[in-house]
Amino acid sequence: MLLGAIADDLTGATDLALMLSREGMRTIQTIGVPKAGLDLSGVDAVVVALKSRTNPAAEAVAMSLETLSFLQAAGAKQFLFKYCSTFDSSPVGNIGPVTEALMQALGTDLTIVCPAFPANGRTIYKGHLFVGDQLLSDSPMRNHPLTPMTDGSLVRLMAGQSQLKVGLVTRETVGQGASAVAQAFEAARDKGEQALVVDALTDADLRVIGEAAAGLTLITGGSGIALGLPENFRRAGRLRSSGEALAFSAPAGRSMILAGSCSEATRSQIRTAIEAGVPALKLDPIEIAEGRFRVEQALFWALGQSARAPLIYSSAEPDEVKAAQAALGRERAGSLIEHFLAETALGLKAAGVRRLIVAGGETSGAVVGALAPDALFIGPEIDPGVPWTLTLGQTEPMALALKSGNFGAPDFFLKAWDLLP
């Protein structure tokens, strides 16, 4: 194995696995630290999906270090800590603490911080993260129910979350090519800087940064940073030809959509689906908390629909989310919905649903945790960063599309099914 990746949520791990697979690395995505005996023969990269983004920082660090130990034992030569392209985190972590812990465990003195993903409108300029044309702190991410992002400066965010000395490599340097970026890395070392935010506006920038990072033991960022990494291994003669891609075969069965994200993108996708005639059931967290609406009722509704792919969702406008959090508490409101949708997914599988779209990173983590596959096989891409996947290690596999809340075009819930036979 060449590359070992630690992802702080499930959808981000899937996004990264897709990126590496597209660039020619034979990639496996596992759900949590893999079980003993997992066959890694012929595998170039392993992406381990954790659910550590919003855990207490100490828990996130412990989970990440356990994963690192597995990847080291499996023979990985380089390591990638993958987090969201909008740097989703609280003022105290978890990106900073996990990065710091991984650097210490690996004995490395320098890493980069680059969550850019231009294909989805995430770019970095002068150390500031943009979502489309908006600064991160002006974007809808400022209203995220779990990790509201109120500062667009990655330098300030990273410095506030860690004890690392944070520096910046500007777009002007990146535009001069990989050798200039590598020289900037060495100059930063001389100044005692340990975590370098690197500007990136285009995929070409990410490939330059990836080439310059060939000698780094640890890289941190979004899935976009993986664009330039496979070529480093190929250039060194260590990456074999991947050959023809394996065929993706989705199991026959009923289809369903579960949405737990409250992001603007997911809310737009829900509106588009409803306007197109998709039957939809909206969940009320307070009704669920008070026992007035149960999983059995959601299943009865879903299985009674004749449409191609009915939708069950908890996604709500920011004011509704704040009201639910005020009544139930922020953590309880979120975990209540995650647990409800995970139990619903189990019930749907038992009833013959074999094709499932799940919207939201935390929701996807809860659903896949309940379904408990050993790993995921990466299939066709629906929208940038969102592929269909197939569960592995189960007698009754399912086709899953696990979508980050912020990803996907407005018609995502409608067009995804067209990629399945």
PDB file of N, CA and C in Angstrom, residues 345-377:
ATOM      1  N   ALA A 345     -33.261   3.298   8.007  1.00  0.00           N
ATOM      2  CA  ALA A 345     -32.500   2.615   6.957  1.00  0.00           C
ATOM      3  C   ALA A 345     -32.478   1.108   7.175  1.00  0.00           C
ATOM      4  N   LEU A 346     -32.303   0.679   8.426  1.00  0.00           N
ATOM      5  CA  LEU A 346     -32.329  -0.754   8.714  1.00  0.00           C
ATOM      6  C   LEU A 346     -33.680  -1.352   8.372  1.00  0.00           C
ATOM      7  N   GLY A 347     -34.749  -0.647   8.729  1.00  0.00           N
ATOM      8  CA  GLY A 347     -36.084  -1.129   8.403  1.00  0.00           C
ATOM      9  C   GLY A 347     -36.330  -1.189   6.907  1.00  0.00           C
ATOM     10  N   LEU A 348     -35.830  -0.198   6.186  1.00  0.00           N
ATOM     11  CA  LEU A 348     -35.985  -0.196   4.733  1.00  0.00           C
ATOM     12  C   LEU A 348     -35.241  -1.370   4.099  1.00  0.00           C
ATOM     13  N   LYS A 349     -34.033  -1.636   4.585  1.00  0.00           N
ATOM     14  CA  LYS A 349     -33.281  -2.779   4.044  1.00  0.00           C
ATOM     15  C   LYS A 349     -34.023  -4.082   4.293  1.00  0.00           C
ATOM     16  N   ALA A 350     -34.563  -4.243   5.502  1.00  0.00           N
ATOM     17  CA  ALA A 350     -35.308  -5.462   5.823  1.00  0.00           C
ATOM     18  C   ALA A 350     -36.538  -5.615   4.930  1.00  0.00           C
ATOM     19  N   ALA A 351     -37.076  -4.488   4.448  1.00  0.00           N
ATOM     20  CA  ALA A 351     -38.268  -4.520   3.607  1.00  0.00           C
ATOM     21  C   ALA A 351     -37.941  -4.621   2.117  1.00  0.00           C
ATOM     22  N   GLY A 352     -36.661  -4.719   1.769  1.00  0.00           N
ATOM     23  CA  GLY A 352     -36.288  -4.929   0.379  1.00  0.00           C
ATOM     24  C   GLY A 352     -35.732  -3.727  -0.356  1.00  0.00           C
ATOM     25  N   VAL A 353     -35.510  -2.609   0.336  1.00  0.00           N
ATOM     26  CA  VAL A 353     -34.861  -1.465  -0.304  1.00  0.00           C
ATOM     27  C   VAL A 353     -33.385  -1.797  -0.503  1.00  0.00           C
ATOM     28  N   ARG A 354     -32.903  -1.655  -1.727  1.00  0.00           N
ATOM     29  CA  ARG A 354     -31.513  -1.995  -2.037  1.00  0.00           C
ATOM     30  C   ARG A 354     -30.747  -0.828  -2.662  1.00  0.00           C
ATOM     31  N   ARG A 355     -31.438   0.296  -2.876  1.00  0.00           N
ATOM     32  CA  ARG A 355     -30.818   1.469  -3.481  1.00  0.00           C
ATOM     33  C   ARG A 355     -31.208   2.678  -2.633  1.00  0.00           C
ATOM     34  N   LEU A 356     -30.203   3.323  -2.053  1.00  0.00           N
ATOM     35  CA  LEU A 356     -30.483   4.337  -1.052  1.00  0.00           C
ATOM     36  C   LEU A 356     -29.564   5.541  -1.231  1.00  0.00           C
ATOM     37  N   ILE A 357     -30.161   6.727  -1.305  1.00  0.00           N
ATOM     38  CA  ILE A 357     -29.409   7.977  -1.249  1.00  0.00           C
ATOM     39  C   ILE A 357     -29.514   8.515   0.171  1.00  0.00           C
ATOM     40  N   VAL A 358     -28.375   8.931   0.731  1.00  0.00           N
ATOM     41  CA  VAL A 358     -28.355   9.526   2.062  1.00  0.00           C
ATOM     42  C   VAL A 358     -27.653  10.880   1.957  1.00  0.00           C
ATOM     43  N   ALA A 359     -28.318  11.933   2.419  1.00  0.00           N
ATOM     44  CA  ALA A 359     -27.769  13.280   2.341  1.00  0.00           C
ATOM     45  C   ALA A 359     -27.359  13.767   3.722  1.00  0.00           C
ATOM     46  N   GLY A 360     -26.095  14.172   3.835  1.00  0.00           N
ATOM     47  CA  GLY A 360     -25.560  14.678   5.089  1.00  0.00           C
ATOM     48  C   GLY A 360     -24.458  13.786   5.612  1.00  0.00           C
ATOM     49  N   GLY A 361     -23.334  14.398   5.980  1.00  0.00           N
ATOM     50  CA  GLY A 361     -22.201  13.613   6.463  1.00  0.00           C
ATOM     51  C   GLY A 361     -22.497  12.876   7.745  1.00  0.00           C
ATOM     52  N   GLU A 362     -23.060  13.563   8.753  1.00  0.00           N
ATOM     53  CA  GLU A 362     -23.368  12.913  10.016  1.00  0.00           C
ATOM     54  C   GLU A 362     -24.447  11.854   9.823  1.00  0.00           C
ATOM     55  N   THR A 363     -25.449  12.166   9.009  1.00  0.00           N
ATOM     56  CA  THR A 363     -26.515  11.206   8.727  1.00  0.00           C
ATOM     57  C   THR A 363     -25.963   9.974   8.023  1.00  0.00           C
ATOM     58  N   SER A 364     -25.103  10.188   7.033  1.00  0.00           N
ATOM     59  CA  SER A 364     -24.506   9.059   6.308  1.00  0.00           C
ATOM     60  C   SER A 364     -23.701   8.178   7.242  1.00  0.00           C
ATOM     61  N   GLY A 365     -22.939   8.812   8.140  1.00  0.00           N
ATOM     62  CA  GLY A 365     -22.166   8.027   9.093  1.00  0.00           C
ATOM     63  C   GLY A 365     -23.046   7.165   9.972  1.00  0.00           C
ATOM     64  N   ALA A 366     -24.160   7.731  10.426  1.00  0.00           N
ATOM     65  CA  ALA A 366     -25.074   6.971  11.277  1.00  0.00           C
ATOM     66  C   ALA A 366     -25.730   5.832  10.509  1.00  0.00           C
ATOM     67  N   VAL A 367     -26.139   6.097   9.276  1.00  0.00           N
ATOM     68  CA  VAL A 367     -26.803   5.075   8.470  1.00  0.00           C
ATOM     69  C   VAL A 367     -25.850   3.925   8.151  1.00  0.00           C
ATOM     70  N   VAL A 368     -24.647   4.257   7.701  1.00  0.00           N
ATOM     71  CA  VAL A 368     -23.693   3.198   7.353  1.00  0.00           C
ATOM     72  C   VAL A 368     -23.239   2.459   8.608  1.00  0.00           C
ATOM     73  N   GLY A 369     -23.137   3.169   9.734  1.00  0.00           N
ATOM     74  CA  GLY A 369     -22.826   2.490  10.986  1.00  0.00           C
ATOM     75  C   GLY A 369     -23.873   1.453  11.336  1.00  0.00           C
ATOM     76  N   ALA A 370     -25.128   1.758  11.061  1.00  0.00           N
ATOM     77  CA  ALA A 370     -26.200   0.804  11.336  1.00  0.00           C
ATOM     78  C   ALA A 370     -26.194  -0.355  10.344  1.00  0.00           C
ATOM     79  N   LEU A 371     -25.946  -0.058   9.071  1.00  0.00           N
ATOM     80  CA  LEU A 371     -25.930  -1.114   8.055  1.00  0.00           C
ATOM     81  C   LEU A 371     -24.691  -1.990   8.177  1.00  0.00           C
ATOM     82  N   ALA A 372     -23.596  -1.423   8.668  1.00  0.00           N
ATOM     83  CA  ALA A 372     -22.368  -2.139   9.032  1.00  0.00           C
ATOM     84  C   ALA A 372     -21.723  -2.956   7.916  1.00  0.00           C
ATOM     85  N   PRO A 373     -21.478  -2.373   6.734  1.00  0.00           N
ATOM     86  CA  PRO A 373     -20.682  -3.095   5.733  1.00  0.00           C
ATOM     87  C   PRO A 373     -19.211  -3.098   6.127  1.00  0.00           C
ATOM     88  N   ASP A 374     -18.455  -4.053   5.601  1.00  0.00           N
ATOM     89  CA  ASP A 374     -17.015  -4.088   5.870  1.00  0.00           C
ATOM     90  C   ASP A 374     -16.293  -2.948   5.149  1.00  0.00           C
ATOM     91  N   ALA A 375     -16.750  -2.654   3.939  1.00  0.00           N
ATOM     92  CA  ALA A 375     -16.101  -1.635   3.119  1.00  0.00           C
ATOM     93  C   ALA A 375     -17.056  -1.232   2.015  1.00  0.00           C
ATOM     94  N   LEU A 376     -16.641  -0.233   1.226  1.00  0.00           N
ATOM     95  CA  LEU A 376     -17.456   0.241   0.118  1.00  0.00           C
ATOM     96  C   LEU A 376     -16.645   0.190  -1.172  1.00  0.00           C
ATOM     97  N   PHE A 377     -17.270  -0.321  -2.224  1.00  0.00           N
ATOM     98  CA  PHE A 377     -16.685  -0.295  -3.559  1.00  0.00           C
ATOM     99  C   PHE A 377     -17.178   0.962  -4.258  1.00  0.00           C
TER     100      PHE A 377
END
